[in-house]
Every structure is written in C-alpha cells, then in structure tokens.
Amino acid sequence: MDVKTIFVALLLCFFTGTQCEDVDPKDDNFSELGLEIAPRRLPRQIKAMLLKETKPHIQDLTVKTTIISRYAFTAVSCTMVNRHSAATKGVFQFQLPASAFVSNFTMIIGGRVYPSEVKPKEKKVKQVKEGDNKPKTDEQGGQSESEMETFRVSASVPGKNRAVFLLTYEELLQRRLGKYEHVTSLRPLQLVSRLLVDVTIVDRSEITDLEVLPLRNGKNGNGAKAQGNPSLPVSTVIKQNKTYCKITFSPNIIQQARITTNGVLGDFIVRYDVEREMGIGDIQVLNGHFVHYFAPKDLPVVPKNVVFVIDTSASMVGTKMRQTKEALFTILKDLRPNDRFNFVSFSNRIKVWQPGQLVAVTPNNIRDAKKFIYMISPTGGTDINGAIQTGSSLLSNYLSSTGGHHNSVSLIIFLTDGRPTVGEVRSPSILSNTRSAVQEKFCVFTIGIGNDVDYRLLERMALENCGMMRRIHEESDASAMLKGFYDEIGTPLLSDVRVGYTEDLVQYVTQNLFTNYFNGSEIIIAGKLTNQSAESLHVQVTASSSDKSIVLETDVALRERELETRRQVEAAEAGPAAEAYVERAWGFLTVKEGLRDRVRSPGGQEREELTQRVANLSQAYGFLTPVTSLVLETPDAELQDADAVNDSASAAAATNGTDPVEEPTAGTAEEKPQSLHRSPEQPVPSADKTVRKPVKKSITISKTSADGDPHFIVEFPLSKLTVCFNINGEPGQVLRLVSDHKHSGVTVNGKLIGAPAPAHSRKQQRTYFSTIAVVIERPRRAYIEITARKVILDGKDRLVLPCDKTAAVESDGLGVAIAGGSNITVMVQGTISFVILIHQYKNPAPFQKDHLGFYISNSKGLSKESHGLLGQFLYQEVGLMELPTNATTANTTATMIQTNATAAKLSTNATMTKTPTNTTTAKVHTNATVTKIAKNTMATKVSTNATVTKIPKNTTAIKVSTNATVTKILKNTTATKVPTNATVTKVATNTKVPTNAMATKVSPNTTTNKFPTNATMSKIPTNTTINKVPINGTHPETHSLTPTPDSSHALKIKDRTIAVVKKTRRIYSGAQTVDCWFVKNNAAKLIDGRYEDYVVTHLFDTGDGPNGTNSHQN
C-alpha cells in the first residue's frame, strides 16, 4: 500500500475534527486559545502566563497510539495558533523513543498542506580530527531517563492563523524484565489548551499486569514536581477487557499547571504483559507475512561466568563512582551459587581482583569483592584496550582450563565514562583486538555514562561480540540504570536458540539464531510466505537450557491463524496502516538488522552495499533512518537536525586524523537490539533460514498398559498369553503402577479422576487417570508430572512444556519427547521407556473426561523385583487350563503334571501342585493335598485329608493315612504307613508311625498308591497319561490346546488359580484390538494382595509396600 495513502487515511481516522481556518481577529484573546475551561475560571497566574506568550500557543496536542500485538502506531497532532498580527516562528518539538522510526510528517499552514518524503541520504564527507567527535545533545525541555530522541521542526505561522503539525512514528515494543513499556513524551514547553493522550492495546493473547505509572521526568531540575504516591496521573481513565485496553490521559490546563508550569510534564508510561502460550510461542499471519513471538517461561536458570570491567579513571570521580559502587554492591547480592565472577578495574593501570581465575559465589568471596569495590579510587587515564584484553583473558583461560559449566553463559560487562586516552587509542585497532581476544567464546555488554563517551566504539564492540550497548545520561540515576541493565542480562535461560520454518515456504526471514535468551525478554522473528495458499507452517525451536537440550515444534494452521489476525486488526479500528502491521513489523525488523550489520561492517564495498539495501527498504516503508532523510516541501520551514532524527547522539568513530569518514549518522550508536542477541555466525537478513520437518518416527508400545476406565492389560510374551482386568478405584486415589525404586530407581503412580457413568450402565461412576507421575532416583532425583495439558519436569531445575506442542528434552539419561496432542514418551537411561497417550474431547459427554493412558514400551532396565499393579507381572509366567463341563469328577484341579507322568486316579477335591517327570500317582483321596512329588517317585496312596509337602526323588509312599501330615520324606526312603492324624516331620526307612503319633523321620523310597479326591492339576505337559479323572473334575489340558465352546478356563500364576473369561479390548486409542483373558473382582487372586494395597498417599510416593519391601508380599 502506498505510504502517503496510508498516512492520509491515518489523518482522517485520527484527526477529522481539526480545522485550519483563519482566526477572527475580533475574537477575545482567550477564546482564540480554544480553552476547554471558561476564562473566568482560570487562575490569575495562568491568565497572566497566557497573555504574556509571544510564540504561537499550542491550542491542541493529541497523541494517539494503537498497539497491535506489540507493534505500535503513534500519530501526533499539534495545532498552534498565532494570536498576533505579524508572522511568528512556530517550533514543533516532540520526543520519541530512540528505537522508533518516523514514518511520516506533514504540515498544514494557512490551509495549505506541506507533505514530506523519505529519500536516501546523500553521503557527506568531512575531515575530522581525533577528539572532535563529541556527541550532540538537546538540552531543551529536559531529557527523560528512557532513551528518547527529539524530532524538531520550525515554520513561520502567519499572523492570526493556525499551523497543524502531523507526525507518525512506529516501533516494535521490546520486552524487558517481563514487561512491555510504551512511553509518550509530553514536553510541549508550555501549557496546552487541550491535551489528550490515547493509548489502545489490542492483542491476540490476554493482556495482563497492566499498569500506568506516575509521570516520569529527568533530573535536570526542570521536570514535574514529585508526586507523593504512585497513583495514576490525574484524569487518567482505563477501560479494559481480556484482549483490549484503552487508556486516556487528558488533563485540562489547570491540572497541567498543578503538575508544572513550564510545560514539561514528563513521560506518560504504560506497562503491560500478555498471557503466553507454552511451547512454540505466538505466530500471527497476515497478507503473506508472519511474525513469531517467542518468550518461554518456567525455565531453569543457566549458570553464568561474568567479569565486570570498571572504569576507575579520574573522570569517574564523584557521583559517577559513588553510583557505580552502589550498583555493584547490589549486583553482588544477586549472583547465584552456580555463577563464577571476577572484577577488573582500569585507568592507566589495570588491577584484577583475583588474578588468573574466576571465583565461586561464596559468602567469603562476596565479602572480599565488596572490599575491593569499596577501595576503588578514581585516578589516571583510560586504557580501554588493555582493560578489555585483561577481562577477555580471564574468561578465556577459565573456559579453556576448567571448561566451566558445560552449558553456562559467559559474558563481560564493560563500563566507562570516557574515550581511550592511554595505550591503544585507535578505535579500529581496539575493535580488532577485542574480536581476537573474544574469539566468539562469550559476549561483551558495554555501558557508557555521560556525554564524553565514544558511543560508536562501545556499540560496535558490543554488536561485534553478541552483546548490546546501553547509554546512561549524565543526569540520570546511574545506580538504578546499571542495576536495571544487569537485571536484563543477569538471568540467562537459554543459549544457542535456533528457530526454523518449513523449507521452501518462507523467505527473507529475520534473525533466527540467538546466542542467549534472558529472562523477561522476548525473541521476535518475521518473514515472508512464498506460498500464501499453503495449509500449514512447520516451526521448530532448538536450544540449550542448563544441562538440557530442548526441541519444540508444531504445525501452524495458516488460514485459521490469518482469520484470527484479521479479527484482531478489525477490533483495533486503527485504519489502513494497521491492516498491514505484520508486513510493517517485518520491514521494521529487517531495517533494524540491516543497520546493525552496517555498524558491524568494516567499511568499504560491504558497507556501501548494506547502506544501499537498508536505504531502499527504509524508503519503501517510509522509515526515517540513519541512511535516509526527510525532505519537506516548503521553502520557509526548517527541519532542524533532520539528519539527526533517530540519532542517539553518537559521533563518528575516531580515526587516525587524516582519513575522510562519513558524517555522524544517527541511530547507529544505539539501535537497541532485541534482548536476544545475534550470534556471530548469523547470516544476513536476506538469507533464507529454513528447517526440514522431521520425519515422525513410529513408537513401539507393548500391550502392557492401563488405559481408559481404567482397563489394565498385561502381556506375557513367554506364555503367549494376554490377561486383562479392571480396577474400580475411587476418584482422587493414587495407584502404584510400577515400583522399582530400590533397583532401577523408577516409580510410576497414577491419579484417578471421576466421571458419572453413562445411562443404563451397571457402573455408578467411571474413573480415569488424570495424572501420571514418574519418579526417578538416579543419577539424581527427578519428577515428571504429566496431565492432558502439560508436562512438568522437575529435577535439578524445573521445566514446563505443553502437551499440544511437539517438543523433546534430554538430560543425564532422562528424556521426555512430546508428540503434540498425541502422546508423551519418557525414557530412562535408554533401557526403560513409558508411553503416555493423551485422550482429549472437543465436545465431551458428561461421562467423558480428558485423561491419560499408560503403556510400558521398554522394561529391560526394570529389575525382576519390580512390583506395582503392572510391574509385578513383567517377569512372570502364567498357565492356562480348560475346564470341560462334562467331566465326571467334581472340583478337581490339576496344577501341573510333567512329561511322562501317570495319574492313576484323582479323587474329589484333591489338590496336586506338581507331579514331575516319570512319577506315578496311583490314587489321591478326597481332600488330600500333595504339594510336590519328585521325579521317579511312586505315591501309592494318599488318604483322605492327608497333606504331603514333599516326596523326594526315588521315594515310595505306600500309604499316608487320613489327616496325616508329612512334611518331608527323604530320598530313597519307603514309608510303609503313615497312620491317621500322625504328623511326620521326617520319616526314616521302613518305619511305621502309629496313629496320632508324631514321627521325626521317615526314610526315602516311600510309595504312595492312591491320591484321594479333589486333586488340583493346572498343567499337563506333552505325553502325559491320565488313567482316571473323577466325576465332575477337570480333564487336564495344556494351555496350547484350543478351547472348546462349552468349556471354562482358569489361569495359574505363582501358586494361585484364577477363573477367567475371554474378552476383546481396544488399545492405542482404539487403533488396535486385543484378545485377553479377563479376571474379575478388581483382579482378585491375580495381583498380590488386594488392590487397596496399591493405593499410595500422593503422586510422588515411592515408599515400600505393606511389608516394607520393593515388591508386595502375600
């Protein structure tokens, strides 16, 4: 869209009521001023001031700002009236943020419109001498503590006439210390008849932490009176909903006079933040462009290695040194235990507090550092080159000799108030030496105090070494600003941040590689879409956080996102310019990057090409930048300091005194880069920056799981069986799923959530797993808490990730991989992995709740002592037997009869646990129990109610009488008879034990001829012969036989036998069905103990079972 068209539309939108007609000379003096208050109500002092004015009076000053997703459009309208008969010079002066670009300026004088035009600046060459490049400042009106620059233009206003000045500027708000700050400078230098500040904020996200600060002014004595409490400025009105906010400030002339009578009201400041999406951030799309805001939170702090290099030359004496010391004392308190630090002071001599090392943050070291700072005494000259070399050497030696923290952030904080006067004084040499010393191993952040600093040198030093420069004005509170600057960079959260987008779908992406990300800041990236009809854009962010590597990725639905963005623009009602805000944000960022590249460039052809590229783009968007000029179409207007608009008052770099250099260009000194700074290898803005969408790998999941209501499934690979059961717990209960904390150090618990049962259901309620917690004891204790919305990884540090965004984190053998909106995989030491499925409903029924499913993917690292509702089965085997309904012996169960064994007769209710190979059982009588009969043993008869614990190999038991108990019959022993009710501990050879007697020994070679009724046989292997099966008993079969339709079945696990029925279950979100043998009654007899034994006190409970062991005991 044509820039002039946009600007005219803005004028119509914002200022349609402004009139430029001549003033009737018969009007009363006060009526000419357009006061909102009747003249008779004006205090006498104000009347006198207005009558004495000789310059044109500002009848109206309106500043309207619309902020759409951090991109701010500001339109200023200033109407002046000349009450005198003769023409008078009118001066329009307005301060705007140094980071902003003027986008248009127009004057309307005597009804005639004088537009302006942005054109590339003509190169001017002049000879400068060493020391001539002092910065320019505008002392008029008082300088605010924030970085502001002055736009100033004057024009002759005809007598009895009006002049209207219309200025627009744009800026992309920077997030600092967790807040966006918009500043409106109100310094008209006189009382204004009608004053209005209107700030409208529209955002896709919810607006939070909104605050309007008291008017803020500089410290030169001309500012507003201090306000007693931090209340809203008088006449301020705030209207707000979740995503929209409108703030107005409209003090009448009397209210202005109560603040100050010199017209320097100060800065009207609005601060706010927005609610942030976890994960990939906020991406907005409009008209073939996109802008990406990324500001992650809840990240662990990365340790830092920091060297403070402090100027102690004679020029620092007095207030500067005192405030610097105050700031350093405060900064020492904020160092963290894992940080390393040192101090270097320099004048014409260089002193190192702790030579050759960086020291840990300990109480003794902090105390000694304070002593060093306290003893600093300003004297001598300024050896900038030597100081930066010394600080760099300290850091480099520390990193190379000890390695430091493998994911630490290293930086130098360099502070000076002057120019190099000792040692190397040539700026090009200092910059070259700094680059050689730093070697891209760490970042350099520079701070200049006062008006005698070579800001261009400091800026280049910072930009060439991934840092940034901050200017502190002479009259500012250096202590507070130093501390504020340190707070911005003192908490690194990420390093080596890379952001990529779908290959071949984007072009001209702005900076997408950042050395560091600091807490409270924000990464902003913009680009063009090559295919506006594309359905989605894949976004991937990789970074390092403390000792973790982070990968975040997602697919952005472009059409849906563009519709949301259009609705947001319509709600702003800011005119045609706002409709292109995404594109203009891209242009703004690209120009800023070009200017920074230009500052970093060594000169020559490379600098010329960068200058031309930036000038062309600036002209296309109408931005007044250091490489463009504002040409005003009027012969009698003076655009003062037009070349210095957006000038941060830096001068040209010092040279050897003979080379011609460009005339100082504004803005290049302090462009205020984003809080995330360019890494040295970052390519030029025009280069494409893409990433291929990773191929989605399939995950392997076993059937062993707890999913749904909750349905438990256990797979026994060796037995080729799958068993299933339900646990009908209570909402709020936490169930132990896996417990192996004494061996592998892993515990998994799941918390239940309740929901009403569907209509006509036999259940009263449903329960699901709402939260899964994985606790890891080794190598260090860590917790992973998973819900359907987010994953919290809490170990050495804390990390919060959303479940709807794809991400991956790995550290110390512990990994978490999120497949956005689908599943989460937890990996421990490469030998244990769990997969948690996410079940979410868009329009859930009352009985449906968002919940999780838990699957064991890899259990190799879990020990054989594992327990829990699922863990206890990982190394177990199970047997299945068929129970025919037409058998002739009742209540008989065969546990196991080995190969080649012969069972002559099993009587009713007999129980036989195991009969090994080559064993003959003649008869087992009613209610007899035989635990084990060894190989090659003959049991002739076991009478009614007799109990035989063990009959060893080659033993013959002739007869065990009714109610006799035999604990052990030794090998090769023959027990002729064990009488009724006898208890035999040990029976010797051929010994007869009388009735009711107790035998101490029964010798080997015992034969049992008969086994009474009610034997239990669970498994009969190959080649087994059964001579007789009692009435209504169970004909033993091996588990490999195919069940018949008229049969029932039982499982044998450990020493327990459980009736089962066959069922079909769906797993993997219904993607697969599985046939399983179902155990009723909350898995009674299948699990050790009762299910209540698996209810723990909280999600992170790793305590032992009821018997105090890793595995539950019966």
Short mmCIF file of N, CA and C in Angstrom, two decimals, residues 728-779:
data_model
loop_
_atom_site.label_atom_id
_atom_site.label_comp_id
_atom_site.label_asym_id
_atom_site.label_seq_id
_atom_site.Cartn_x
_atom_site.Cartn_y
_atom_site.Cartn_z
N ASN A 728 -11.57 -50.78 39.96
CA ASN A 728 -12.64 -49.82 40.23
C ASN A 728 -12.27 -49.00 41.46
N GLY A 729 -11.35 -48.06 41.27
CA GLY A 729 -10.92 -47.22 42.37
C GLY A 729 -11.84 -46.04 42.58
N GLU A 730 -11.47 -45.19 43.52
CA GLU A 730 -12.25 -44.01 43.86
C GLU A 730 -11.55 -42.75 43.31
N PRO A 731 -12.32 -41.76 42.86
CA PRO A 731 -11.70 -40.51 42.39
C PRO A 731 -10.80 -39.91 43.46
N GLY A 732 -9.66 -39.47 43.04
CA GLY A 732 -8.69 -38.90 43.97
C GLY A 732 -7.65 -39.88 44.45
N GLN A 733 -7.90 -41.18 44.30
CA GLN A 733 -6.91 -42.17 44.72
C GLN A 733 -5.71 -42.15 43.77
N VAL A 734 -4.56 -42.46 44.33
CA VAL A 734 -3.32 -42.58 43.55
C VAL A 734 -2.89 -44.03 43.59
N LEU A 735 -2.76 -44.66 42.42
CA LEU A 735 -2.44 -46.09 42.33
C LEU A 735 -0.98 -46.27 41.93
N ARG A 736 -0.34 -47.24 42.55
CA ARG A 736 1.03 -47.59 42.21
C ARG A 736 1.01 -48.51 41.00
N LEU A 737 1.57 -48.05 39.89
CA LEU A 737 1.58 -48.84 38.66
C LEU A 737 2.88 -49.63 38.51
N VAL A 738 3.99 -48.98 38.75
CA VAL A 738 5.29 -49.65 38.68
C VAL A 738 6.12 -49.18 39.87
N SER A 739 6.78 -50.13 40.53
CA SER A 739 7.64 -49.79 41.67
C SER A 739 8.93 -50.58 41.56
N ASP A 740 10.02 -49.86 41.33
CA ASP A 740 11.33 -50.49 41.29
C ASP A 740 12.38 -49.51 41.80
N HIS A 741 12.01 -48.76 42.82
CA HIS A 741 12.87 -47.67 43.25
C HIS A 741 14.16 -48.14 43.91
N LYS A 742 14.20 -49.37 44.43
CA LYS A 742 15.41 -49.85 45.08
C LYS A 742 16.45 -50.35 44.10
N HIS A 743 16.05 -50.63 42.86
CA HIS A 743 16.97 -51.20 41.89
C HIS A 743 17.22 -50.23 40.74
N SER A 744 16.25 -50.07 39.85
CA SER A 744 16.43 -49.12 38.74
C SER A 744 16.16 -47.68 39.17
N GLY A 745 15.50 -47.51 40.33
CA GLY A 745 15.19 -46.17 40.81
C GLY A 745 13.96 -45.56 40.19
N VAL A 746 13.08 -46.37 39.60
CA VAL A 746 11.92 -45.85 38.88
C VAL A 746 10.64 -46.23 39.61
N THR A 747 9.75 -45.26 39.75
CA THR A 747 8.41 -45.49 40.30
C THR A 747 7.41 -44.74 39.43
N VAL A 748 6.27 -45.38 39.15
CA VAL A 748 5.20 -44.74 38.37
C VAL A 748 3.90 -44.82 39.16
N ASN A 749 3.27 -43.67 39.37
CA ASN A 749 1.97 -43.61 40.05
C ASN A 749 0.97 -42.89 39.15
N GLY A 750 -0.31 -43.24 39.31
CA GLY A 750 -1.37 -42.60 38.53
C GLY A 750 -2.50 -42.15 39.42
N LYS A 751 -2.99 -40.93 39.18
CA LYS A 751 -4.08 -40.38 39.98
C LYS A 751 -5.39 -40.50 39.22
N LEU A 752 -6.43 -40.93 39.92
CA LEU A 752 -7.75 -41.15 39.31
C LEU A 752 -8.61 -39.90 39.40
N ILE A 753 -9.42 -39.72 38.36
CA ILE A 753 -10.42 -38.66 38.34
C ILE A 753 -11.76 -39.32 38.04
N GLY A 754 -12.84 -38.79 38.60
CA GLY A 754 -14.15 -39.43 38.46
C GLY A 754 -15.01 -38.77 37.39
N ALA A 755 -15.97 -39.54 36.89
CA ALA A 755 -16.96 -39.04 35.94
C ALA A 755 -18.23 -39.87 36.12
N PRO A 756 -19.41 -39.30 35.89
CA PRO A 756 -20.64 -40.08 36.00
C PRO A 756 -20.69 -41.17 34.94
N ALA A 757 -21.34 -42.28 35.28
CA ALA A 757 -21.44 -43.39 34.33
C ALA A 757 -22.48 -43.07 33.26
N PRO A 758 -22.35 -43.65 32.07
CA PRO A 758 -23.35 -43.43 31.02
C PRO A 758 -24.71 -43.98 31.45
N ALA A 759 -25.74 -43.53 30.78
CA ALA A 759 -27.09 -44.00 31.08
C ALA A 759 -27.18 -45.52 30.88
N HIS A 760 -27.94 -46.18 31.74
CA HIS A 760 -28.18 -47.63 31.68
C HIS A 760 -26.92 -48.44 31.90
N SER A 761 -25.90 -47.83 32.50
CA SER A 761 -24.67 -48.57 32.80
C SER A 761 -24.81 -49.25 34.15
N ARG A 762 -24.18 -50.43 34.27
CA ARG A 762 -24.22 -51.12 35.55
C ARG A 762 -23.27 -50.46 36.57
N LYS A 763 -22.38 -49.58 36.09
CA LYS A 763 -21.47 -48.89 36.99
C LYS A 763 -22.13 -47.61 37.51
N GLN A 764 -21.76 -47.24 38.72
CA GLN A 764 -22.25 -45.99 39.28
C GLN A 764 -21.41 -44.80 38.83
N GLN A 765 -20.15 -45.04 38.55
CA GLN A 765 -19.28 -43.97 38.08
C GLN A 765 -18.13 -44.56 37.29
N ARG A 766 -17.48 -43.70 36.52
CA ARG A 766 -16.27 -44.08 35.81
C ARG A 766 -15.07 -43.39 36.46
N THR A 767 -13.92 -44.00 36.31
CA THR A 767 -12.68 -43.36 36.76
C THR A 767 -11.64 -43.46 35.65
N TYR A 768 -10.82 -42.41 35.55
CA TYR A 768 -9.75 -42.36 34.55
C TYR A 768 -8.48 -41.85 35.24
N PHE A 769 -7.36 -42.04 34.56
CA PHE A 769 -6.12 -41.46 35.05
C PHE A 769 -6.03 -40.03 34.53
N SER A 770 -6.04 -39.07 35.46
CA SER A 770 -5.89 -37.67 35.08
C SER A 770 -4.44 -37.23 35.09
N THR A 771 -3.63 -37.89 35.90
CA THR A 771 -2.23 -37.51 36.05
C THR A 771 -1.38 -38.76 36.20
N ILE A 772 -0.25 -38.77 35.51
CA ILE A 772 0.74 -39.83 35.66
C ILE A 772 2.02 -39.17 36.17
N ALA A 773 2.60 -39.75 37.22
CA ALA A 773 3.86 -39.23 37.77
C ALA A 773 4.93 -40.31 37.67
N VAL A 774 6.06 -39.93 37.11
CA VAL A 774 7.21 -40.83 37.04
C VAL A 774 8.30 -40.24 37.92
N VAL A 775 8.74 -41.01 38.90
CA VAL A 775 9.78 -40.56 39.83
C VAL A 775 11.05 -41.35 39.53
N ILE A 776 12.14 -40.65 39.32
CA ILE A 776 13.42 -41.28 39.01
C ILE A 776 14.41 -40.93 40.12
N GLU A 777 15.08 -41.94 40.67
CA GLU A 777 16.02 -41.71 41.76
C GLU A 777 17.45 -41.50 41.29
N ARG A 778 17.80 -42.01 40.12
CA ARG A 778 19.19 -41.96 39.67
C ARG A 778 19.27 -41.46 38.24
N PRO A 779 20.33 -40.70 37.85
CA PRO A 779 21.51 -40.34 38.65
C PRO A 779 21.21 -39.27 39.70
#
